[in-house]
mmCIF file of C-alpha atoms in Angstrom:
data_model
loop_
_atom_site.group_PDB
_atom_site.id
_atom_site.type_symbol
_atom_site.label_atom_id
_atom_site.label_comp_id
_atom_site.label_asym_id
_atom_site.label_seq_id
_atom_site.Cartn_x
_atom_site.Cartn_y
_atom_site.Cartn_z
ATOM 1 C CA MET A 1 98.390 166.712 -187.016
ATOM 2 C CA GLU A 2 100.045 163.462 -186.371
ATOM 3 C CA GLY A 3 103.560 165.427 -185.353
ATOM 4 C CA MET A 4 101.429 167.451 -183.051
ATOM 5 C CA PHE A 5 99.491 164.915 -181.023
ATOM 6 C CA ASN A 6 102.613 162.291 -180.312
ATOM 7 C CA GLU A 7 102.856 160.098 -177.248
ATOM 8 C CA ASN A 8 105.038 162.912 -175.247
ATOM 9 C CA PHE A 9 102.391 165.461 -175.669
ATOM 10 C CA ILE A 10 99.244 163.175 -174.302
ATOM 11 C CA LEU A 11 101.281 162.043 -171.388
ATOM 12 C CA GLY A 12 101.979 165.562 -170.519
ATOM 13 C CA CYS A 13 98.679 166.635 -170.781
ATOM 14 C CA SER A 14 97.550 163.487 -168.940
ATOM 15 C CA ALA A 15 100.221 164.468 -166.328
ATOM 16 C CA ILE A 16 98.455 167.870 -165.921
ATOM 17 C CA GLY A 17 95.050 166.702 -165.927
ATOM 18 C CA ALA A 18 95.673 164.122 -162.819
ATOM 19 C CA GLY A 19 97.325 166.970 -161.185
ATOM 20 C CA LEU A 20 93.935 169.216 -161.530
ATOM 21 C CA ALA A 21 91.715 166.257 -160.745
ATOM 22 C CA VAL A 22 93.590 165.857 -157.093
ATOM 23 C CA ILE A 23 92.388 169.424 -156.453
ATOM 24 C CA ALA A 24 88.932 167.633 -155.644
ATOM 25 C CA GLY A 25 90.833 167.072 -152.429
ATOM 26 C CA ILE A 26 90.247 170.547 -151.076
ATOM 27 C CA GLY A 27 86.686 169.619 -150.501
ATOM 28 C CA PRO A 28 86.874 166.724 -148.066
ATOM 29 C CA GLY A 29 89.757 168.760 -146.556
ATOM 30 C CA VAL A 30 87.546 171.254 -145.708
ATOM 31 C CA GLY A 31 84.629 169.009 -144.735
ATOM 32 C CA GLN A 32 86.558 166.712 -142.448
ATOM 33 C CA GLY A 33 87.992 169.936 -141.024
ATOM 34 C CA ILE A 34 84.638 171.008 -140.313
ATOM 35 C CA ALA A 35 83.513 167.652 -138.641
ATOM 36 C CA ALA A 36 86.624 167.453 -136.421
ATOM 37 C CA GLY A 37 85.967 170.938 -135.390
ATOM 38 C CA HIS A 38 82.741 170.175 -134.187
ATOM 39 C CA ALA A 39 83.573 166.676 -132.952
ATOM 40 C CA ALA A 40 85.707 168.643 -130.592
ATOM 41 C CA ALA A 41 83.069 171.223 -129.334
ATOM 42 C CA ALA A 42 80.450 168.045 -128.683
ATOM 43 C CA VAL A 43 83.299 166.630 -126.467
ATOM 44 C CA GLY A 44 84.111 169.757 -124.662
ATOM 45 C CA ARG A 45 80.445 170.195 -123.933
ATOM 46 C CA ASN A 46 79.764 166.616 -122.838
ATOM 47 C CA PRO A 47 83.242 164.694 -122.296
ATOM 48 C CA GLY A 48 81.062 161.692 -121.317
ATOM 49 C CA ALA A 49 79.911 161.084 -124.767
ATOM 50 C CA LYS A 50 83.625 161.249 -126.125
ATOM 51 C CA GLY A 51 83.223 157.344 -127.685
ATOM 52 C CA ASP A 52 79.883 157.915 -129.391
ATOM 53 C CA VAL A 53 81.613 161.492 -130.688
ATOM 54 C CA THR A 54 84.824 159.785 -132.013
ATOM 55 C CA GLY A 55 82.503 156.628 -134.073
ATOM 56 C CA THR A 56 80.415 159.252 -135.699
ATOM 57 C CA MET A 57 82.753 161.510 -136.377
ATOM 58 C CA LEU A 58 85.242 159.109 -138.192
ATOM 59 C CA LEU A 59 81.848 157.524 -139.840
ATOM 60 C CA GLY A 60 80.860 161.225 -141.158
ATOM 61 C CA GLN A 61 84.533 161.947 -142.518
ATOM 62 C CA ALA A 62 85.094 158.523 -144.473
ATOM 63 C CA VAL A 63 81.730 159.176 -146.267
ATOM 64 C CA ALA A 64 82.689 162.698 -147.062
ATOM 65 C CA GLU A 65 86.076 161.582 -147.956
ATOM 66 C CA THR A 66 84.799 159.675 -150.906
ATOM 67 C CA THR A 67 84.162 162.801 -153.418
ATOM 68 C CA GLY A 68 87.904 163.203 -153.002
ATOM 69 C CA LEU A 69 88.701 159.501 -153.645
ATOM 70 C CA TYR A 70 86.805 159.956 -156.956
ATOM 71 C CA GLY A 71 89.125 162.441 -157.930
ATOM 72 C CA LEU A 72 92.232 160.464 -156.547
ATOM 73 C CA LEU A 73 90.742 157.403 -159.001
ATOM 74 C CA VAL A 74 90.513 159.801 -161.918
ATOM 75 C CA ALA A 75 94.427 160.891 -161.448
ATOM 76 C CA MET A 76 95.289 157.158 -160.756
ATOM 77 C CA LEU A 77 93.871 156.290 -164.079
ATOM 78 C CA LEU A 78 95.369 159.170 -166.075
ATOM 79 C CA MET A 79 98.772 158.612 -164.469
ATOM 80 C CA PHE A 80 99.184 154.665 -164.661
ATOM 81 C CA VAL A 81 96.070 153.549 -166.869
ATOM 82 C CA LYS A 82 96.689 155.848 -169.441
ATOM 83 C CA PRO A 83 93.163 155.774 -171.284
ATOM 84 C CA LEU A 84 94.269 158.807 -173.745
ATOM 85 C CA MET A 85 97.079 156.944 -175.510
ATOM 86 C CA PRO A 86 96.345 155.651 -178.938
ATOM 87 C CA MET B 1 116.351 166.444 -162.987
ATOM 88 C CA MET B 2 113.239 165.232 -161.592
ATOM 89 C CA ALA B 3 112.127 164.042 -164.637
ATOM 90 C CA ASP B 4 115.479 161.920 -164.841
ATOM 91 C CA MET B 5 114.907 160.358 -161.543
ATOM 92 C CA LEU B 6 111.189 159.259 -162.409
ATOM 93 C CA LEU B 7 112.400 157.810 -165.452
ATOM 94 C CA ALA B 8 115.417 156.131 -163.881
ATOM 95 C CA ALA B 9 113.140 154.713 -161.094
ATOM 96 C CA GLU B 10 110.702 153.390 -163.449
ATOM 97 C CA GLU B 11 113.136 151.753 -165.462
ATOM 98 C CA LYS B 12 115.254 150.505 -162.838
ATOM 99 C CA GLN B 13 111.659 148.828 -161.036
ATOM 100 C CA ASP B 14 108.263 149.383 -162.253
ATOM 101 C CA LEU B 15 106.632 150.829 -159.323
ATOM 102 C CA GLY B 16 105.307 147.981 -157.062
ATOM 103 C CA PHE B 17 101.716 148.803 -156.850
ATOM 104 C CA MET B 18 100.418 147.467 -159.833
ATOM 105 C CA ILE B 19 98.847 144.242 -160.249
ATOM 106 C CA LYS B 20 100.915 141.784 -161.859
ATOM 107 C CA GLY B 21 100.109 138.350 -163.595
ATOM 108 C CA VAL B 22 101.611 135.395 -162.327
ATOM 109 C CA PHE B 23 101.060 132.830 -164.985
ATOM 110 C CA SER B 24 98.069 132.360 -167.230
ATOM 111 C CA PHE B 25 96.077 129.624 -168.590
ATOM 112 C CA ASP B 26 93.499 129.365 -171.389
ATOM 113 C CA LEU B 27 90.001 128.255 -170.863
ATOM 114 C CA GLY B 28 87.364 128.251 -173.865
ATOM 115 C CA GLY B 29 89.388 130.134 -175.869
ATOM 116 C CA ASN B 30 90.000 133.290 -173.078
ATOM 117 C CA THR B 31 93.165 133.706 -171.461
ATOM 118 C CA LEU B 32 93.066 134.323 -167.724
ATOM 119 C CA TRP B 33 95.353 135.457 -165.361
ATOM 120 C CA ILE B 34 96.267 134.142 -161.970
ATOM 121 C CA THR B 35 97.482 137.455 -160.231
ATOM 122 C CA THR B 36 99.231 138.669 -157.395
ATOM 123 C CA SER B 37 95.697 139.529 -155.979
ATOM 124 C CA HIS B 38 94.768 135.980 -156.152
ATOM 125 C CA ILE B 39 97.539 134.661 -154.341
ATOM 126 C CA CYS B 40 97.534 137.331 -151.675
ATOM 127 C CA LEU B 41 93.637 136.760 -151.087
ATOM 128 C CA LEU B 42 94.564 132.849 -150.995
ATOM 129 C CA ILE B 43 97.011 133.693 -148.168
ATOM 130 C CA VAL B 44 94.763 135.663 -146.124
ATOM 131 C CA PHE B 45 92.195 132.889 -146.852
ATOM 132 C CA LEU B 46 94.600 130.601 -145.104
ATOM 133 C CA THR B 47 95.731 132.202 -142.474
ATOM 134 C CA LEU B 48 92.087 132.773 -141.618
ATOM 135 C CA ILE B 49 91.013 129.385 -141.889
ATOM 136 C CA VAL B 50 93.769 128.224 -139.813
ATOM 137 C CA PHE B 51 93.438 130.846 -137.265
ATOM 138 C CA SER B 52 89.589 129.622 -137.078
ATOM 139 C CA PHE B 53 90.344 125.710 -136.458
ATOM 140 C CA PHE B 54 92.787 126.582 -133.752
ATOM 141 C CA ALA B 55 89.935 129.272 -132.346
ATOM 142 C CA ARG B 56 87.184 126.302 -132.618
ATOM 143 C CA GLY B 57 89.379 123.652 -130.741
ATOM 144 C CA ALA B 58 90.037 126.602 -128.233
ATOM 145 C CA ILE B 59 86.679 126.954 -127.604
ATOM 146 C CA LYS B 60 85.454 123.207 -127.688
ATOM 147 C CA LYS B 61 87.704 122.332 -125.069
ATOM 148 C CA GLY B 62 87.082 125.559 -123.199
ATOM 149 C CA THR B 63 87.729 126.169 -119.489
ATOM 150 C CA GLU B 64 85.628 127.580 -116.636
ATOM 151 C CA VAL B 65 88.814 129.933 -116.084
ATOM 152 C CA PRO B 66 90.149 130.677 -119.958
ATOM 153 C CA GLY B 67 93.317 130.133 -121.131
ATOM 154 C CA THR B 68 95.503 133.055 -123.089
ATOM 155 C CA PHE B 69 94.203 131.908 -126.678
ATOM 156 C CA GLN B 70 90.421 131.123 -125.519
ATOM 157 C CA ASN B 71 90.507 134.462 -123.879
ATOM 158 C CA ILE B 72 91.614 136.322 -127.114
ATOM 159 C CA VAL B 73 89.072 134.337 -129.290
ATOM 160 C CA GLU B 74 86.566 135.259 -127.080
ATOM 161 C CA LEU B 75 87.485 138.884 -126.720
ATOM 162 C CA ILE B 76 87.248 139.097 -130.673
ATOM 163 C CA VAL B 77 83.650 137.530 -130.480
ATOM 164 C CA GLU B 78 82.533 139.702 -127.939
ATOM 165 C CA LEU B 79 83.905 142.862 -129.332
ATOM 166 C CA LEU B 80 81.877 141.988 -132.622
ATOM 167 C CA ASP B 81 78.726 141.174 -131.164
ATOM 168 C CA GLY B 82 78.917 144.320 -129.047
ATOM 169 C CA LEU B 83 79.343 146.446 -132.158
ATOM 170 C CA VAL B 84 76.652 144.896 -134.300
ATOM 171 C CA LYS B 85 74.219 144.886 -130.929
ATOM 172 C CA GLY B 86 74.558 148.444 -130.607
ATOM 173 C CA THR B 87 74.139 149.665 -134.204
ATOM 174 C CA MET B 88 71.505 147.606 -135.426
ATOM 175 C CA GLY B 89 68.714 147.096 -132.888
ATOM 176 C CA TRP B 90 66.428 143.951 -132.584
ATOM 177 C CA SER B 91 67.728 142.304 -135.713
ATOM 178 C CA HIS B 92 71.534 142.091 -134.653
ATOM 179 C CA TYR B 93 71.315 138.455 -134.001
ATOM 180 C CA LYS B 94 70.596 137.565 -137.543
ATOM 181 C CA PHE B 95 73.616 139.536 -139.187
ATOM 182 C CA ARG B 96 76.163 139.209 -136.483
ATOM 183 C CA ASN B 97 78.015 136.217 -138.460
ATOM 184 C CA TYR B 98 78.091 138.095 -141.779
ATOM 185 C CA ILE B 99 79.461 141.108 -140.333
ATOM 186 C CA GLY B 100 82.026 139.809 -138.066
ATOM 187 C CA THR B 101 83.314 137.917 -141.220
ATOM 188 C CA ILE B 102 83.405 140.571 -143.229
ATOM 189 C CA PHE B 103 84.846 142.821 -140.560
ATOM 190 C CA ILE B 104 87.871 140.252 -139.749
ATOM 191 C CA PHE B 105 88.287 139.609 -143.622
ATOM 192 C CA ILE B 106 88.697 143.162 -144.358
ATOM 193 C CA LEU B 107 90.900 144.027 -141.645
ATOM 194 C CA PHE B 108 93.209 141.295 -142.699
ATOM 195 C CA SER B 109 93.116 142.102 -145.913
ATOM 196 C CA ASN B 110 94.194 145.690 -145.356
ATOM 197 C CA ILE B 111 96.582 144.814 -142.586
ATOM 198 C CA SER B 112 98.371 142.482 -145.119
ATOM 199 C CA GLY B 113 100.062 145.215 -146.381
ATOM 200 C CA LEU B 114 102.515 145.334 -143.103
ATOM 201 C CA LEU B 115 103.792 142.180 -144.318
ATOM 202 C CA GLY B 116 104.871 142.784 -147.974
ATOM 203 C CA LEU B 117 101.713 141.489 -149.803
ATOM 204 C CA ARG B 118 99.966 143.462 -151.908
ATOM 205 C CA PRO B 119 96.611 144.312 -150.002
ATOM 206 C CA PRO B 120 93.877 141.869 -151.777
ATOM 207 C CA THR B 121 91.262 144.802 -151.307
ATOM 208 C CA ALA B 122 93.394 147.391 -153.302
ATOM 209 C CA ASP B 123 91.755 145.308 -156.301
ATOM 210 C CA TYR B 124 88.366 146.449 -157.219
ATOM 211 C CA GLY B 125 87.867 142.892 -158.219
ATOM 212 C CA VAL B 126 87.724 141.966 -154.362
ATOM 213 C CA THR B 127 85.962 144.991 -152.974
ATOM 214 C CA PHE B 128 82.982 145.016 -155.614
ATOM 215 C CA PRO B 129 81.870 141.452 -154.923
ATOM 216 C CA LEU B 130 81.548 142.690 -150.792
ATOM 217 C CA GLY B 131 79.661 145.627 -152.271
ATOM 218 C CA VAL B 132 77.369 143.506 -154.015
ATOM 219 C CA VAL B 133 76.674 140.826 -151.380
ATOM 220 C CA THR B 134 75.803 144.155 -148.885
ATOM 221 C CA PHE B 135 73.303 145.219 -151.754
ATOM 222 C CA SER B 136 71.835 141.946 -152.430
ATOM 223 C CA LEU B 137 71.381 141.455 -148.202
ATOM 224 C CA ILE B 138 69.670 145.109 -148.370
ATOM 225 C CA THR B 139 67.495 144.460 -151.200
ATOM 226 C CA ILE B 140 66.239 141.046 -149.706
ATOM 227 C CA CYS B 141 65.641 142.434 -146.219
ATOM 228 C CA LYS B 142 63.653 145.078 -147.760
ATOM 229 C CA PHE B 143 61.666 142.737 -149.724
ATOM 230 C CA LYS B 144 61.296 140.687 -146.800
ATOM 231 C CA TYR B 145 60.375 142.784 -143.927
ATOM 232 C CA GLN B 146 58.596 145.842 -145.738
ATOM 233 C CA LYS B 147 56.655 143.870 -148.459
ATOM 234 C CA VAL B 148 56.615 144.655 -151.899
ATOM 235 C CA SER B 149 54.136 147.239 -151.121
ATOM 236 C CA GLY B 150 56.245 149.043 -148.880
ATOM 237 C CA VAL B 151 59.501 148.911 -151.147
ATOM 238 C CA ILE B 152 57.225 150.493 -153.996
ATOM 239 C CA LYS B 153 56.226 153.143 -151.373
ATOM 240 C CA GLY B 154 59.399 153.789 -150.563
ATOM 241 C CA LEU B 155 60.775 154.169 -154.368
ATOM 242 C CA CYS B 156 57.915 156.573 -154.647
ATOM 243 C CA GLU B 157 58.753 158.593 -151.571
ATOM 244 C CA PRO B 158 58.504 162.266 -151.557
ATOM 245 C CA TRP B 159 56.421 162.385 -155.013
ATOM 246 C CA PRO B 160 55.778 159.130 -157.827
ATOM 247 C CA PHE B 161 58.053 161.184 -160.242
ATOM 248 C CA TRP B 162 60.621 161.022 -158.032
ATOM 249 C CA LEU B 163 61.585 157.006 -158.526
ATOM 250 C CA PRO B 164 64.243 157.152 -161.005
ATOM 251 C CA ILE B 165 66.215 159.165 -158.569
ATOM 252 C CA ASN B 166 65.529 156.927 -155.929
ATOM 253 C CA LEU B 167 66.615 153.769 -158.022
ATOM 254 C CA ILE B 168 69.654 155.354 -159.072
ATOM 255 C CA GLY B 169 70.102 155.959 -154.956
ATOM 256 C CA ASP B 170 69.699 152.628 -154.015
ATOM 257 C CA PHE B 171 72.172 151.437 -157.194
ATOM 258 C CA ALA B 172 74.725 153.783 -156.026
ATOM 259 C CA VAL B 173 75.273 151.955 -152.545
ATOM 260 C CA PRO B 174 77.203 149.199 -153.644
ATOM 261 C CA ILE B 175 79.622 151.259 -155.900
ATOM 262 C CA SER B 176 79.991 153.990 -153.285
ATOM 263 C CA LEU B 177 80.451 151.265 -150.704
ATOM 264 C CA SER B 178 83.318 149.130 -152.667
ATOM 265 C CA LEU B 179 84.791 152.382 -154.413
ATOM 266 C CA ARG B 180 85.502 153.787 -150.879
ATOM 267 C CA LEU B 181 87.301 150.753 -149.393
ATOM 268 C CA PHE B 182 89.185 150.222 -152.902
ATOM 269 C CA ALA B 183 90.475 153.832 -153.392
ATOM 270 C CA ASN B 184 91.461 154.134 -149.716
ATOM 271 C CA VAL B 185 93.559 150.926 -149.531
ATOM 272 C CA LEU B 186 95.045 151.597 -153.302
ATOM 273 C CA SER B 187 95.917 155.271 -152.301
ATOM 274 C CA GLY B 188 98.142 153.627 -149.010
ATOM 275 C CA THR B 189 99.576 151.442 -151.371
ATOM 276 C CA VAL B 190 100.699 153.743 -153.972
ATOM 277 C CA MET B 191 102.106 156.019 -151.283
ATOM 278 C CA MET B 192 104.241 153.219 -150.152
ATOM 279 C CA ALA B 193 105.394 152.314 -153.251
ATOM 280 C CA LEU B 194 106.349 155.631 -154.285
ATOM 281 C CA VAL B 195 108.408 155.969 -151.151
ATOM 282 C CA TYR B 196 109.737 153.014 -151.668
ATOM 283 C CA GLY B 197 110.527 153.292 -155.447
ATOM 284 C CA LEU B 198 111.421 157.404 -155.780
ATOM 285 C CA LEU B 199 113.261 157.580 -152.010
ATOM 286 C CA LYS B 200 114.813 154.211 -152.008
ATOM 287 C CA PRO B 201 118.503 155.649 -151.258
ATOM 288 C CA ILE B 202 117.155 157.377 -147.706
ATOM 289 C CA ALA B 203 114.044 154.967 -146.864
ATOM 290 C CA TYR B 204 115.485 153.391 -143.441
ATOM 291 C CA ALA B 205 113.071 152.709 -140.643
ATOM 292 C CA TRP B 206 111.277 156.032 -140.878
ATOM 293 C CA PRO B 207 108.493 154.661 -143.608
ATOM 294 C CA GLY B 208 107.532 152.372 -140.620
ATOM 295 C CA ALA B 209 105.959 155.366 -139.241
ATOM 296 C CA LEU B 210 103.709 155.608 -142.909
ATOM 297 C CA HIS B 211 103.078 151.922 -142.727
ATOM 298 C CA VAL B 212 101.467 152.476 -139.474
ATOM 299 C CA TYR B 213 99.409 155.260 -140.402
ATOM 300 C CA PHE B 214 98.547 153.863 -144.186
ATOM 301 C CA ASP B 215 98.209 150.258 -143.681
ATOM 302 C CA MET B 216 97.109 149.936 -139.822
ATOM 303 C CA PHE B 217 95.177 153.206 -139.009
ATOM 304 C CA SER B 218 93.654 154.052 -142.354
ATOM 305 C CA GLY B 219 92.674 149.935 -142.956
ATOM 306 C CA ALA B 220 91.394 149.731 -139.588
ATOM 307 C CA ILE B 221 88.909 152.930 -140.111
ATOM 308 C CA GLN B 222 87.814 151.839 -143.569
ATOM 309 C CA THR B 223 87.221 148.404 -142.018
ATOM 310 C CA TYR B 224 85.122 149.862 -139.578
ATOM 311 C CA VAL B 225 83.459 152.202 -141.902
ATOM 312 C CA PHE B 226 82.640 149.319 -144.141
ATOM 313 C CA CYS B 227 80.446 147.241 -141.376
ATOM 314 C CA MET B 228 79.175 150.261 -139.888
ATOM 315 C CA LEU B 229 77.658 151.456 -143.383
ATOM 316 C CA THR B 230 76.522 147.914 -144.170
ATOM 317 C CA MET B 231 74.828 147.447 -140.521
ATOM 318 C CA THR B 232 73.378 151.344 -141.049
ATOM 319 C CA TYR B 233 71.616 150.136 -144.615
ATOM 320 C CA ILE B 234 70.525 146.530 -143.262
ATOM 321 C CA ALA B 235 69.220 148.158 -140.257
ATOM 322 C CA ASP B 236 67.290 150.517 -142.149
ATOM 323 C CA ALA B 237 65.888 148.073 -144.837
ATOM 324 C CA VAL B 238 64.509 145.766 -141.715
ATOM 325 C CA GLY B 239 62.962 148.703 -139.969
ATOM 326 C CA ASP B 240 62.255 149.418 -136.433
ATOM 327 C CA GLU B 241 59.414 146.967 -135.564
ATOM 328 C CA VAL B 242 60.028 143.491 -134.256
ATOM 329 C CA LYS B 243 58.669 141.003 -136.830
ATOM 330 C CA ALA B 244 59.435 137.552 -135.496
#
């Protein structure tokens, strides 16, 4: 039992878990792309409101990014803080 | 091959994005550490304090036709005031000092990565207090402008049994605000450390482009977002009606 779960095994599993956690970045990527696309359409329809549209888009994208950042944080914890190490 | 490279890099220099302790001292049986975050925070503070002294001097003996430095200071103040005025409605004059202060502080902290410091905002101990200050402001404004009955009514918004979810939603505000800032700055710091640590033999000049993105663009955007969300939440708590 102790031989099975040695440090290298836990380190490898942590690395795999970190990789899986970063898959969370797909969601914000899609969301930010949709937001940017709609912002581009809005600027095309009303070029005068470019400043307002850009500000709103950046704010919305930054909020949408949060879930991806949680995944990133989990990956960072697994890789560098190593909470699973005995 | 890759593992060898990683291990070699880790042995040669520990990748330089961790918070390092500089010196420790004992206080009442606990060991307290002065870390790189404290020192970078102190440098940012001192820079801002010196700048503000010069700005005060320039404004005190200000002239009708402004000089260069007076012009820059007036430009900064007008920009921040305009930002607050455009977002907050009638209550903007009460909060522009706070918003302006945290804007300049977070901006300088984020950009300090350019100067070789570890950005202080890449430490959760720095961003969480900022979130808590914002949360206290929101709560105080709620109680001041909506009165206790309004706060209770807002918590029981669709139905009374929605109260726990509304409470969780309120308490999630400072956590998500601070985690967003922290994780964005930390990711930039980690990226730059990885570039300098693992690609050291070929890291000439081109990481400058990455610095422009990770330190300046991302830092400025996150500053803007933090202040914008703070203003939106506070304006929401204050309400639309003008109450003197």
